[in-house]
Amino acid sequence: MVSALAVACNEAPKTVHAIDPANLDTSVSPAENFYQYATGGWQKNNPLKPEFSRFGSFDVLRENNQKRLNDLFAGLADENVMPGSVEQKISDLYRMGLDSVRLNNEGAAPVQPLIEKIQAVKDRRGLVETIADMHSSSDYPFFGAYVSSDLMDSNSQILYLSQSGLGMGDRDYYLDTTNVRLKEGYRNFLASIFGLAGIKDAEKAADDALAVEDIIAEASWSSVELRDIQRQYNPMSSEDLVRQYPDLDFSVYFRTLGLNSQDKLVVMQPSYFSALDSVFATADVGQLKNYLLGQLVQGACGALGDDFYDAYFEFFQRQMAGVQEQKPRWKRAMEIPDNLLSEAVGKMYVAKYFSESEKGKVMKMVENIRQALGEHVDSLGWMSDSTKLKAHEKLNAFVVKIGYPDKWKDYSSLIINPSLSYYENIRNAARWYVADNLSRLGKPVDRSEWHMSPQTVNAYYNPTTNEICFPAAILQPPFYNPEADDAVNYGGIGVVISHEMTHGFDDQGRNFDKDGNMVNWWTDADAAAFKARTAVLVEQFDEVEILPGLHANGALCLGENIADQGGLRIAYTAMQNSFAGVHPEPVDGFTAEQRFYLSYATLWAQNITDEEKARLTRLDVHSLGENRVNVTLRNLQTFFDAFGIEEGDAMYRPESERVVIW
């Protein structure tokens, strides 16, 4: 889930309306279109800027964070930083990203040695060695390889192999005939960057690369299939792997990566790897080399001269997402150190912008919400007592992380050398990360590790550690406002907290026990009852037409939609419990219940292009903001009661058609 928490800061605090009347569109009845009523004013007052394909409440915070980080980086650039320090690494990366003169003078030169290396490959063995070398630098043609927790033994770490290598990101862009225009645009993009890179016969090379991606797409699992965690857990040994997929030559692959034979690894999509093995047995080596060149060069576009980024922008941003204008260079430059040295940047960020006093306040809300979720579990008529007992065990075992990690990542061995090109430095940093990941193979899981940086405006639930995490940057309005009343905060950060807790019990999270192991703790009858309810939720979202002929994908977004509904219901209960029998008076003419739902809707205020709506509907496991509000709320009687919504109103859903899961 991409969610939210609160940042208190050392800057002079800004006064932020708890419920800002300017966000509303009172020309629309809340009973007809609640999303428009609650956010229409916000949409009018925040027109989509040409550098965005969508812009919403999350983006307001991200924009503010980018300015903060840019100020921090610019300050480093003005100081004498110690060579080898994280400050030097951040500052040099930032300055190299800003240096357009050098980038344009170097042009394609930084990537030329790698292009020549691919072009020199003579046979399939050389192809496998090249793939392994690209994987060691975070380019993942054909498939991906990474170390993570063993789903069946959450304390140990094993190797996973997964499908990868589609430039447009999802197989349907290649297979669905409605995407012909986009597919042609992608082919032209490849031809353009091949030409810029000096690759001979760029048109043929682009045709070859796309032909290989078409074959990969045919074999790839769909985005919905990729949500089936249990089906993707297919353990085998290295010997089994070599025997099952002989033409991929995994012995050479592992040797090139420096990995020993493994008693246990996981192949996540066996049918994909079978198809890929056949490709390696029969495909033309030259065609496969052109595919590798396509993967390499498009991955380098952001770190080369402006011509490369212009080509990347024209297809991936303008054509695919509807963006009209490139981000200013400073934003692109600051993103690189923010990503590559994320915890070092986070340490700087929290030192200046995060107040420790907020951690205690948020933790109190977490415990109130944990109690409310327990009450909801107890009230479920469709769940047996034995499964409820296991649910309580898991709920009580939740690990809560707020603000920033207790132990910071050590970047001392990561080298940033300004005498090398920007691209070489980024690639070397990526190689460092891959080596760090592979070094964990066979080692115990570090449960203190964070999977988001403190400056990230987001939140997450991790099933293998049974933890919920709320970085510092999400702890600010509209998610969390220390000056606001409880109703607003429970409708904001309270729903975010509840949402992440509910992920522990969604269609994926429910497959893991309190220790993070993929264990079935449900009775057959309870599992069937759960699936019957989630099927209703899938149908509700499938009914929504996003654009003419394009419907929402309820199965793809099921986990997030379960968590949205659970988050609302549980946070609402926690809010009512917090009143302790003393109901607050209305504020600005709105009851506490109304303010709760208005606060929730504000989280998803957004303007968005049609191109981005289409792209996200195909790729994103989150529903579009409007549907996270309107479709979800139509299942909640407390929402109907708050705004007097009755049968005949557009927002009303008959009780017989509603679904309640948690």
XYZ file of C-alpha atoms in Angstrom:
662
model
C 0.000 0.000 0.000
C 1.093 3.552 -0.651
C -0.221 5.323 2.432
C 0.432 8.109 4.935
C 1.832 9.497 8.278
C 2.812 12.832 9.986
C 5.896 15.046 9.965
C 6.301 17.672 12.606
C 9.245 19.905 11.807
C 11.610 22.507 13.166
C 10.406 25.043 10.615
C 7.815 27.622 11.582
C 4.618 25.558 11.441
C 2.078 26.386 8.800
C -1.566 26.661 9.769
C -3.423 23.934 7.915
C -7.199 23.774 7.962
C -8.407 20.522 9.499
C -11.323 20.549 7.041
C -10.779 23.316 4.515
C -14.117 24.595 3.115
C -12.295 25.568 -0.069
C -11.785 21.867 -0.818
C -15.530 21.287 -1.137
C -17.807 21.573 -4.140
C -21.113 22.413 -2.511
C -22.857 22.625 -5.888
C -22.885 18.816 -5.756
C -24.824 16.857 -3.144
C -22.807 14.401 -1.030
C -25.622 11.938 -1.712
C -25.003 12.119 -5.479
C -21.203 12.132 -5.766
C -19.373 12.291 -2.473
C -15.913 12.432 -4.033
C -16.823 15.499 -6.065
C -18.558 17.117 -3.090
C -15.587 16.537 -0.780
C -12.741 17.279 -3.233
C -14.185 19.253 -6.154
C -12.943 22.555 -4.748
C -9.484 21.087 -4.275
C -9.457 19.901 -7.892
C -10.477 23.376 -9.115
C -7.854 25.100 -6.965
C -5.055 22.693 -7.928
C -5.145 22.428 -11.729
C -2.864 19.816 -13.223
C 0.544 21.311 -13.963
C 2.120 20.244 -17.266
C 4.904 18.247 -15.543
C 2.392 15.892 -13.920
C 0.174 13.095 -15.192
C -1.653 13.220 -11.870
C -1.478 15.492 -8.873
C -3.128 14.887 -5.529
C -2.758 15.224 -1.772
C 0.167 12.792 -1.742
C 1.902 14.831 -4.421
C 1.546 18.062 -2.437
C 3.553 16.445 0.352
C 6.047 14.919 -2.074
C 6.591 18.292 -3.716
C 7.240 19.849 -0.312
C 9.637 17.039 0.547
C 11.522 17.474 -2.727
C 12.070 21.135 -1.936
C 13.302 20.242 1.541
C 15.714 17.631 0.200
C 16.914 19.921 -2.554
C 17.712 22.566 0.052
C 19.664 19.978 2.043
C 21.601 18.851 -1.034
C 22.288 22.404 -2.193
C 23.622 23.165 1.273
C 26.036 20.248 1.025
C 27.237 21.493 -2.340
C 28.213 24.793 -0.687
C 30.203 23.093 2.090
C 33.587 21.404 2.262
C 32.574 17.798 2.788
C 34.979 15.064 3.825
C 36.009 12.679 1.013
C 34.374 9.296 1.476
C 31.627 10.632 3.736
C 27.968 10.152 2.885
C 27.749 13.922 2.528
C 30.392 13.767 -0.225
C 28.530 10.950 -1.977
C 25.197 12.739 -1.837
C 26.694 16.069 -2.919
C 28.674 14.634 -5.841
C 25.737 12.634 -7.180
C 23.527 15.695 -6.937
C 26.030 17.955 -8.700
C 26.646 15.449 -11.481
C 22.919 15.249 -12.099
C 22.774 19.035 -12.444
C 25.744 19.244 -14.812
C 23.950 19.299 -18.168
C 27.026 20.566 -19.997
C 29.077 17.523 -19.040
C 26.201 15.107 -19.635
C 25.606 16.479 -23.136
C 29.300 16.537 -23.982
C 29.657 12.893 -22.958
C 26.501 11.894 -24.822
C 26.386 8.105 -25.268
C 30.081 7.588 -24.402
C 29.485 6.265 -20.842
C 27.366 3.359 -22.074
C 29.470 2.543 -25.159
C 31.754 -0.053 -23.492
C 28.712 -2.050 -22.398
C 27.132 -1.791 -25.851
C 30.328 -3.105 -27.412
C 30.467 -5.929 -24.885
C 26.975 -7.087 -25.856
C 27.738 -6.729 -29.564
C 30.829 -8.935 -29.120
C 28.802 -11.889 -27.773
C 29.193 -14.901 -30.069
C 26.979 -17.600 -28.594
C 24.317 -18.503 -26.031
C 26.860 -19.002 -23.266
C 28.007 -15.428 -23.838
C 24.391 -14.304 -23.682
C 23.919 -15.944 -20.275
C 27.127 -14.371 -18.974
C 25.933 -10.980 -20.228
C 22.532 -11.414 -18.584
C 24.197 -12.242 -15.262
C 26.456 -9.206 -15.583
C 23.464 -6.960 -16.304
C 21.607 -8.445 -13.347
C 24.567 -7.581 -11.113
C 23.913 -3.910 -11.952
C 20.115 -3.937 -11.518
C 19.247 -4.301 -15.200
C 16.902 -7.289 -15.389
C 16.442 -8.544 -18.958
C 14.486 -11.808 -19.342
C 14.148 -12.476 -15.599
C 15.023 -11.112 -12.187
C 16.958 -12.643 -9.290
C 16.883 -11.406 -5.706
C 17.270 -12.600 -2.127
C 14.357 -12.269 0.289
C 12.683 -14.000 3.217
C 11.679 -17.609 2.691
C 7.886 -17.454 2.681
C 7.757 -20.756 4.566
C 10.530 -19.858 7.021
C 10.481 -16.131 7.673
C 13.749 -16.153 9.627
C 15.882 -17.311 6.668
C 16.642 -15.788 3.277
C 16.674 -17.553 -0.091
C 16.974 -16.748 -3.790
C 13.903 -15.991 -5.914
C 13.769 -16.033 -9.724
C 10.948 -14.055 -11.326
C 9.748 -12.989 -14.783
C 11.028 -9.611 -15.970
C 12.248 -7.735 -19.010
C 9.249 -5.952 -20.537
C 10.119 -2.339 -21.313
C 6.495 -1.184 -21.122
C 6.030 -2.963 -17.801
C 2.976 -5.154 -18.378
C 2.227 -7.926 -20.849
C -1.138 -6.453 -21.887
C 0.599 -3.543 -23.614
C 1.969 -6.131 -26.032
C -0.981 -8.535 -26.262
C -4.059 -6.290 -26.159
C -4.901 -5.010 -29.644
C -6.264 -1.765 -28.185
C -2.645 -0.802 -27.381
C -1.368 -0.860 -30.969
C -0.599 2.876 -30.952
C 1.398 2.637 -27.721
C 3.265 -0.411 -28.955
C 4.271 1.415 -32.122
C 5.368 4.377 -30.011
C 7.562 2.078 -27.934
C 9.119 0.565 -31.056
C 9.916 4.063 -32.355
C 11.415 4.991 -28.994
C 13.753 1.992 -29.209
C 14.800 2.942 -32.733
C 15.460 6.513 -31.568
C 17.711 5.585 -28.632
C 19.519 2.950 -30.712
C 20.312 5.671 -33.231
C 21.493 8.040 -30.489
C 23.729 5.275 -29.126
C 25.320 4.742 -32.546
C 23.967 1.230 -33.007
C 24.011 0.262 -36.686
C 20.706 -0.414 -38.403
C 18.712 1.022 -35.514
C 15.378 0.250 -37.185
C 16.120 -3.489 -37.460
C 17.532 -3.558 -33.935
C 14.286 -2.019 -32.645
C 12.208 -4.587 -34.540
C 14.328 -7.398 -33.082
C 14.055 -6.084 -29.525
C 10.292 -5.684 -29.758
C 9.900 -9.158 -31.301
C 11.663 -10.697 -28.292
C 9.520 -8.669 -25.888
C 6.419 -9.934 -27.711
C 7.546 -13.514 -27.044
C 8.256 -12.707 -23.385
C 4.854 -11.064 -23.049
C 3.092 -14.151 -24.405
C 4.721 -16.258 -21.687
C 4.349 -13.739 -18.849
C 1.816 -14.153 -16.087
C -0.875 -11.488 -15.898
C -0.891 -8.804 -13.220
C -3.763 -10.616 -11.491
C -1.934 -13.958 -11.569
C 1.087 -12.269 -10.012
C -1.010 -11.541 -6.909
C -1.311 -15.294 -6.178
C 1.535 -15.686 -3.682
C 1.024 -19.366 -2.951
C 1.046 -20.357 -6.616
C 4.373 -18.568 -7.038
C 6.137 -20.497 -4.277
C 7.865 -23.274 -6.223
C 10.995 -24.393 -4.352
C 13.737 -26.434 -5.977
C 17.507 -26.911 -5.786
C 20.087 -25.466 -8.156
C 20.507 -28.969 -9.627
C 16.760 -29.167 -10.257
C 16.856 -25.729 -11.896
C 19.672 -26.654 -14.277
C 17.971 -29.909 -15.169
C 14.539 -28.351 -15.712
C 15.720 -25.390 -17.815
C 18.854 -26.704 -19.600
C 19.068 -24.109 -22.378
C 19.133 -21.169 -19.974
C 22.391 -22.626 -18.570
C 21.929 -21.560 -14.966
C 25.287 -23.118 -14.043
C 26.991 -20.395 -16.078
C 24.595 -17.778 -14.713
C 25.335 -18.601 -11.063
C 29.070 -18.860 -11.675
C 29.108 -15.417 -13.338
C 27.185 -13.916 -10.415
C 29.509 -15.637 -7.928
C 26.728 -17.690 -6.337
C 27.217 -21.188 -4.985
C 24.852 -24.063 -5.645
C 21.664 -23.706 -3.587
C 19.784 -26.470 -1.825
C 16.638 -24.331 -2.043
C 15.578 -21.480 -4.270
C 12.180 -20.459 -5.610
C 11.065 -20.221 -9.239
C 8.060 -17.928 -9.095
C 6.536 -18.501 -12.557
C 7.603 -21.983 -13.767
C 5.638 -21.812 -17.031
C 7.370 -18.537 -17.901
C 10.805 -20.041 -17.388
C 9.853 -23.079 -19.474
C 8.888 -20.761 -22.335
C 12.061 -18.717 -21.855
C 14.126 -21.894 -21.990
C 12.577 -22.691 -25.377
C 13.391 -19.172 -26.594
C 17.042 -19.689 -25.726
C 17.047 -23.012 -27.550
C 15.693 -21.654 -30.828
C 15.937 -17.851 -31.122
C 18.553 -16.087 -33.220
C 21.491 -14.943 -31.083
C 21.639 -11.613 -32.925
C 17.990 -10.936 -32.168
C 18.498 -11.717 -28.476
C 21.527 -9.380 -28.415
C 19.423 -6.535 -29.805
C 16.876 -7.160 -27.071
C 19.654 -6.898 -24.454
C 20.831 -3.661 -26.072
C 17.304 -2.288 -25.799
C 17.119 -3.145 -22.108
C 20.549 -1.621 -21.465
C 20.140 1.656 -23.320
C 16.617 2.481 -22.175
C 17.735 1.864 -18.595
C 20.529 4.401 -19.090
C 18.425 7.215 -20.610
C 18.114 9.234 -17.413
C 21.877 9.321 -16.849
C 23.094 10.270 -20.340
C 22.738 13.387 -22.492
C 19.509 15.319 -22.910
C 18.700 13.633 -26.239
C 18.281 10.312 -24.464
C 16.070 11.724 -21.735
C 14.020 13.632 -24.316
C 13.305 10.374 -26.173
C 12.426 8.627 -22.904
C 10.127 11.465 -21.869
C 8.315 11.615 -25.202
C 7.227 7.999 -24.979
C 6.996 6.999 -21.322
C 5.772 10.321 -19.969
C 3.978 12.142 -22.782
C 2.490 9.256 -24.774
C 1.890 6.722 -22.004
C 0.912 9.058 -19.161
C -0.174 12.345 -20.762
C 2.560 14.498 -19.165
C 3.153 17.690 -21.139
C 6.385 19.021 -19.684
C 9.593 17.571 -18.258
C 10.391 17.940 -14.588
C 12.984 20.630 -13.903
C 16.504 19.247 -13.800
C 16.892 19.846 -10.062
C 14.035 17.437 -9.320
C 15.565 14.740 -11.485
C 18.981 15.372 -9.942
C 17.831 15.152 -6.328
C 15.933 11.904 -6.934
C 19.153 9.963 -7.575
C 20.919 10.486 -4.209
C 17.520 10.241 -2.526
C 17.105 6.755 -4.001
C 20.691 5.476 -3.891
C 21.573 6.808 -0.416
C 18.050 6.823 0.941
C 18.736 6.199 4.626
C 21.660 8.614 4.719
C 19.323 11.221 3.262
C 16.652 10.112 5.719
C 18.988 10.670 8.646
C 19.533 14.256 7.476
C 15.810 14.691 6.898
C 14.602 13.595 10.347
C 17.320 15.603 12.089
C 15.843 18.770 10.627
C 12.170 18.036 10.039
C 10.878 15.378 12.451
C 9.744 15.919 16.025
C 10.081 12.971 18.417
C 6.984 14.116 20.292
C 4.779 12.981 17.410
C 5.860 9.332 17.716
C 4.095 8.898 21.043
C 0.869 10.490 19.800
C 0.763 8.270 16.723
C 1.608 5.153 18.730
C -1.379 5.838 20.963
C -3.598 5.916 17.874
C -2.022 2.656 16.699
C -2.951 0.926 19.950
C -6.509 2.305 19.845
C -6.856 1.015 16.300
C -5.364 -2.361 17.212
C -8.046 -2.667 19.895
C -10.770 -1.654 17.428
C -9.630 -4.273 14.901
C -9.813 -6.869 17.672
C -13.397 -5.804 18.340
C -14.209 -6.217 14.645
C -12.704 -9.712 14.606
C -14.853 -10.671 17.589
C -17.993 -9.354 15.887
C -17.605 -11.358 12.653
C -20.523 -13.708 12.272
C -18.923 -15.596 9.403
C -15.685 -16.537 11.218
C -15.288 -19.433 13.642
C -13.840 -19.032 17.130
C -10.728 -21.054 16.288
C -9.826 -18.766 13.382
C -10.658 -15.682 15.460
C -8.158 -16.874 18.067
C -5.412 -17.086 15.422
C -6.400 -13.661 14.070
C -5.988 -12.159 17.545
C -2.579 -13.807 17.910
C -1.459 -12.224 14.660
C -2.933 -8.826 15.533
C -1.231 -8.784 18.936
C 2.093 -9.706 17.312
C 2.121 -6.747 14.881
C 5.452 -4.894 14.973
C 5.005 -1.125 14.653
C 7.683 1.132 13.111
C 7.205 4.889 13.205
C 9.376 7.729 11.921
C 12.783 6.249 11.161
C 14.906 3.135 11.800
C 16.775 2.552 15.047
C 19.799 1.368 13.043
C 20.938 3.267 9.936
C 22.303 1.594 6.814
C 26.099 1.688 6.388
C 27.147 3.167 3.026
C 30.880 3.343 3.763
C 31.802 0.805 1.057
C 29.688 2.495 -1.637
C 32.022 4.650 -3.750
C 30.938 7.766 -5.631
C 33.783 9.040 -7.811
C 33.137 12.333 -9.672
C 35.964 11.571 -12.114
C 33.726 8.834 -13.519
C 30.600 9.630 -15.521
C 27.202 10.075 -13.904
C 26.036 6.840 -15.538
C 29.062 4.875 -14.294
C 28.503 6.090 -10.732
C 24.824 5.185 -10.796
C 25.617 1.775 -12.272
C 28.342 1.144 -9.688
C 25.920 2.072 -6.909
C 23.373 -0.339 -8.364
C 26.056 -3.042 -8.421
C 26.718 -2.302 -4.737
C 23.039 -2.787 -3.927
C 22.803 -6.077 -5.803
C 25.936 -7.377 -4.074
C 24.489 -6.307 -0.728
C 21.262 -8.160 -1.490
C 22.973 -11.343 -2.681
C 25.266 -11.330 0.366
C 22.205 -12.034 2.512
C 21.706 -15.445 0.960
C 21.443 -18.059 3.707
C 21.637 -15.482 6.506
C 18.967 -14.714 9.130
C 16.475 -11.965 8.361
C 17.249 -8.580 9.916
C 13.823 -7.670 11.293
C 14.988 -4.205 12.302
C 15.486 -3.231 8.649
C 13.129 -0.717 7.052
C 11.775 -1.107 3.514
C 10.966 2.592 3.071
C 13.053 5.638 3.792
C 11.930 8.164 6.448
C 11.421 10.849 3.768
C 8.963 8.684 1.806
C 5.327 9.819 1.802
C 3.917 6.329 2.134
C 3.386 3.397 4.510
C 3.478 -0.380 4.275
C 2.641 -3.760 5.765
C 5.202 -6.552 5.356
C 3.686 -10.031 5.787
C 6.966 -11.906 6.342
C 7.865 -9.756 9.356
C 4.245 -8.988 10.313
C 5.103 -5.307 10.614
C 3.438 -2.020 9.822
C 5.627 0.979 9.052
C 4.852 4.707 8.923
C 7.786 6.863 7.753
C 8.260 10.353 9.152
C 7.220 12.110 5.946
C 3.637 10.867 6.005
C 3.027 12.333 9.462
C 1.802 15.713 8.253
C -1.487 17.212 6.985
C -3.752 16.060 5.453
C -2.809 12.680 6.938
C -1.934 13.780 10.433
C -2.520 17.218 11.912
C -1.615 17.620 15.606
C -3.802 20.748 15.730
C -6.897 18.965 14.393
C -9.716 17.203 16.236
C -9.781 13.424 16.625
C -12.381 12.948 13.897
C -10.099 14.477 11.274
C -7.035 12.535 12.382
C -8.872 9.221 12.606
C -10.280 9.867 9.120
C -6.740 10.604 7.893
C -3.779 8.855 9.507
C -6.147 6.632 11.466
C -7.499 5.122 8.254
C -3.929 4.756 6.957
C -2.923 2.849 10.106
C -6.050 0.693 9.939
C -5.475 0.136 6.219
C -1.984 -1.251 6.860
C -3.243 -3.458 9.704
C -6.013 -4.773 7.467
C -3.385 -5.774 4.891
C -2.392 -8.431 7.394
C -5.823 -9.941 6.789
C -6.437 -9.207 3.105
C -6.473 -11.859 0.379
C -2.653 -12.046 0.442
C -1.779 -11.142 4.033
C -4.218 -13.668 5.477
C -1.966 -16.456 4.168
C 0.742 -15.568 6.720
C 0.774 -16.293 10.449
C 1.888 -14.148 13.373
C 5.548 -14.990 12.748
C 5.424 -14.161 9.038
C 5.317 -17.715 7.735
C 3.024 -18.698 4.872
C 0.822 -20.975 6.952
C -2.884 -21.663 6.562
C -4.473 -20.767 9.915
C -8.033 -20.695 8.548
C -10.687 -23.397 8.629
C -11.956 -24.400 5.186
C -15.386 -22.942 5.960
C -13.932 -19.596 7.084
C -11.726 -19.369 3.998
C -14.729 -20.050 1.763
C -16.779 -17.384 3.552
C -13.953 -14.876 3.159
C -13.606 -15.601 -0.561
C -17.358 -15.249 -1.103
C -17.255 -11.770 0.409
C -14.190 -10.671 -1.513
C -15.806 -11.863 -4.757
C -18.573 -9.309 -4.163
C -15.979 -6.561 -3.729
C -14.296 -7.582 -6.992
C -17.622 -7.314 -8.816
C -18.356 -3.873 -7.352
C -15.150 -2.439 -8.768
C -15.385 -4.353 -12.055
C -18.642 -2.484 -12.706
C -16.866 0.894 -12.779
C -16.108 2.231 -16.262
C -12.920 4.289 -16.013
C -12.900 5.441 -19.640
C -15.124 4.370 -22.535
C -14.618 0.622 -22.879
C -12.100 0.399 -20.006
C -13.331 -0.967 -16.684
C -11.592 -1.103 -13.323
C -9.916 -4.400 -12.460
C -11.417 -5.532 -9.167
C -9.221 -8.634 -8.923
C -5.996 -6.666 -9.437
C -6.943 -4.134 -6.741
C -8.615 -6.550 -4.339
C -6.027 -6.383 -1.563
C -6.016 -2.583 -1.500
C -9.796 -2.394 -1.699
C -10.138 -4.800 1.249
C -7.671 -2.638 3.188
C -9.494 0.594 2.283
C -12.803 -0.724 3.519
C -11.299 -2.314 6.609
C -9.299 0.828 7.276
C -12.427 2.975 7.226
C -14.544 0.689 9.380
C -11.876 0.058 12.000
C -10.705 3.677 12.241
C -14.330 4.774 12.595
C -14.749 2.401 15.554
C -11.498 3.644 17.100
C -12.718 7.224 16.719
C -15.994 6.458 18.457
C -14.117 4.671 21.241
C -11.869 7.717 21.696
C -14.888 9.850 22.512
C -15.389 7.785 25.692
C -19.111 8.484 25.724
C -18.723 12.265 25.336
C -19.648 13.069 21.752
C -17.964 16.228 20.430
C -19.956 19.187 19.223
C -20.053 19.953 15.477
C -17.151 21.983 14.088
C -17.731 24.388 11.201
C -21.199 22.904 10.824
C -19.993 19.308 10.418
C -20.488 16.493 12.909
C -17.548 14.337 13.945
C -18.793 11.553 11.681
C -19.010 13.894 8.703
C -15.535 15.272 9.392
C -14.175 11.716 9.539
C -15.424 10.919 6.041
C -14.477 14.322 4.627
C -10.971 13.834 5.993
C -10.727 10.439 4.311
C -11.867 11.791 0.957
C -9.288 14.598 1.165
C -6.513 11.981 1.127
C -7.545 11.043 -2.419
C -8.181 14.523 -3.855
C -6.595 14.429 -7.288
C -6.470 15.642 -10.872
C -5.321 13.089 -13.445
C -4.960 12.696 -17.223
C -6.974 10.122 -19.141
C -3.726 8.495 -20.268
C -2.650 8.044 -16.661
C -6.057 6.655 -15.708
C -5.663 4.023 -18.412
C -2.066 3.240 -17.450
C -2.805 2.870 -13.744
C -5.914 0.779 -14.368
C -3.701 -1.735 -16.185
C -0.725 -1.672 -13.826
C -1.581 -0.418 -10.357
C -2.904 -2.591 -7.514
C -4.536 0.542 -6.076
C -7.892 1.772 -7.353
C -8.109 5.333 -8.655
C -8.751 7.909 -5.953
C -12.359 8.586 -6.909
C -13.213 4.903 -6.599
C -11.322 4.492 -3.337
C -13.866 6.988 -2.027
C -17.163 6.481 -3.830
C -17.174 2.714 -4.381
C -15.796 1.880 -0.945
C -18.109 4.213 0.988
C -21.216 2.750 -0.640
C -20.803 -0.331 1.570
C -20.853 1.584 4.870
C -24.079 2.296 6.758
C -22.236 4.740 9.044
C -21.432 6.842 5.977
C -25.094 6.830 4.872
C -26.141 7.862 8.375
C -23.567 10.665 8.555
C -24.841 12.394 5.403
C -28.478 11.309 5.392
C -28.088 9.177 2.259
C -31.200 7.189 1.428
C -32.593 4.816 -1.145
C -32.820 6.572 -4.512
C -29.648 8.586 -3.964
C -26.767 7.829 -6.339
C -24.392 7.068 -3.452
C -26.817 4.609 -1.867
C -26.311 0.860 -2.219
C -29.034 -1.519 -1.004
C -27.999 -3.549 2.025
C -28.445 -6.788 0.088
C -25.725 -5.660 -2.352
C -23.229 -4.393 0.214
C -20.289 -6.363 1.551
C -18.475 -6.119 4.868
C -15.248 -8.078 5.284
C -13.453 -6.756 8.372
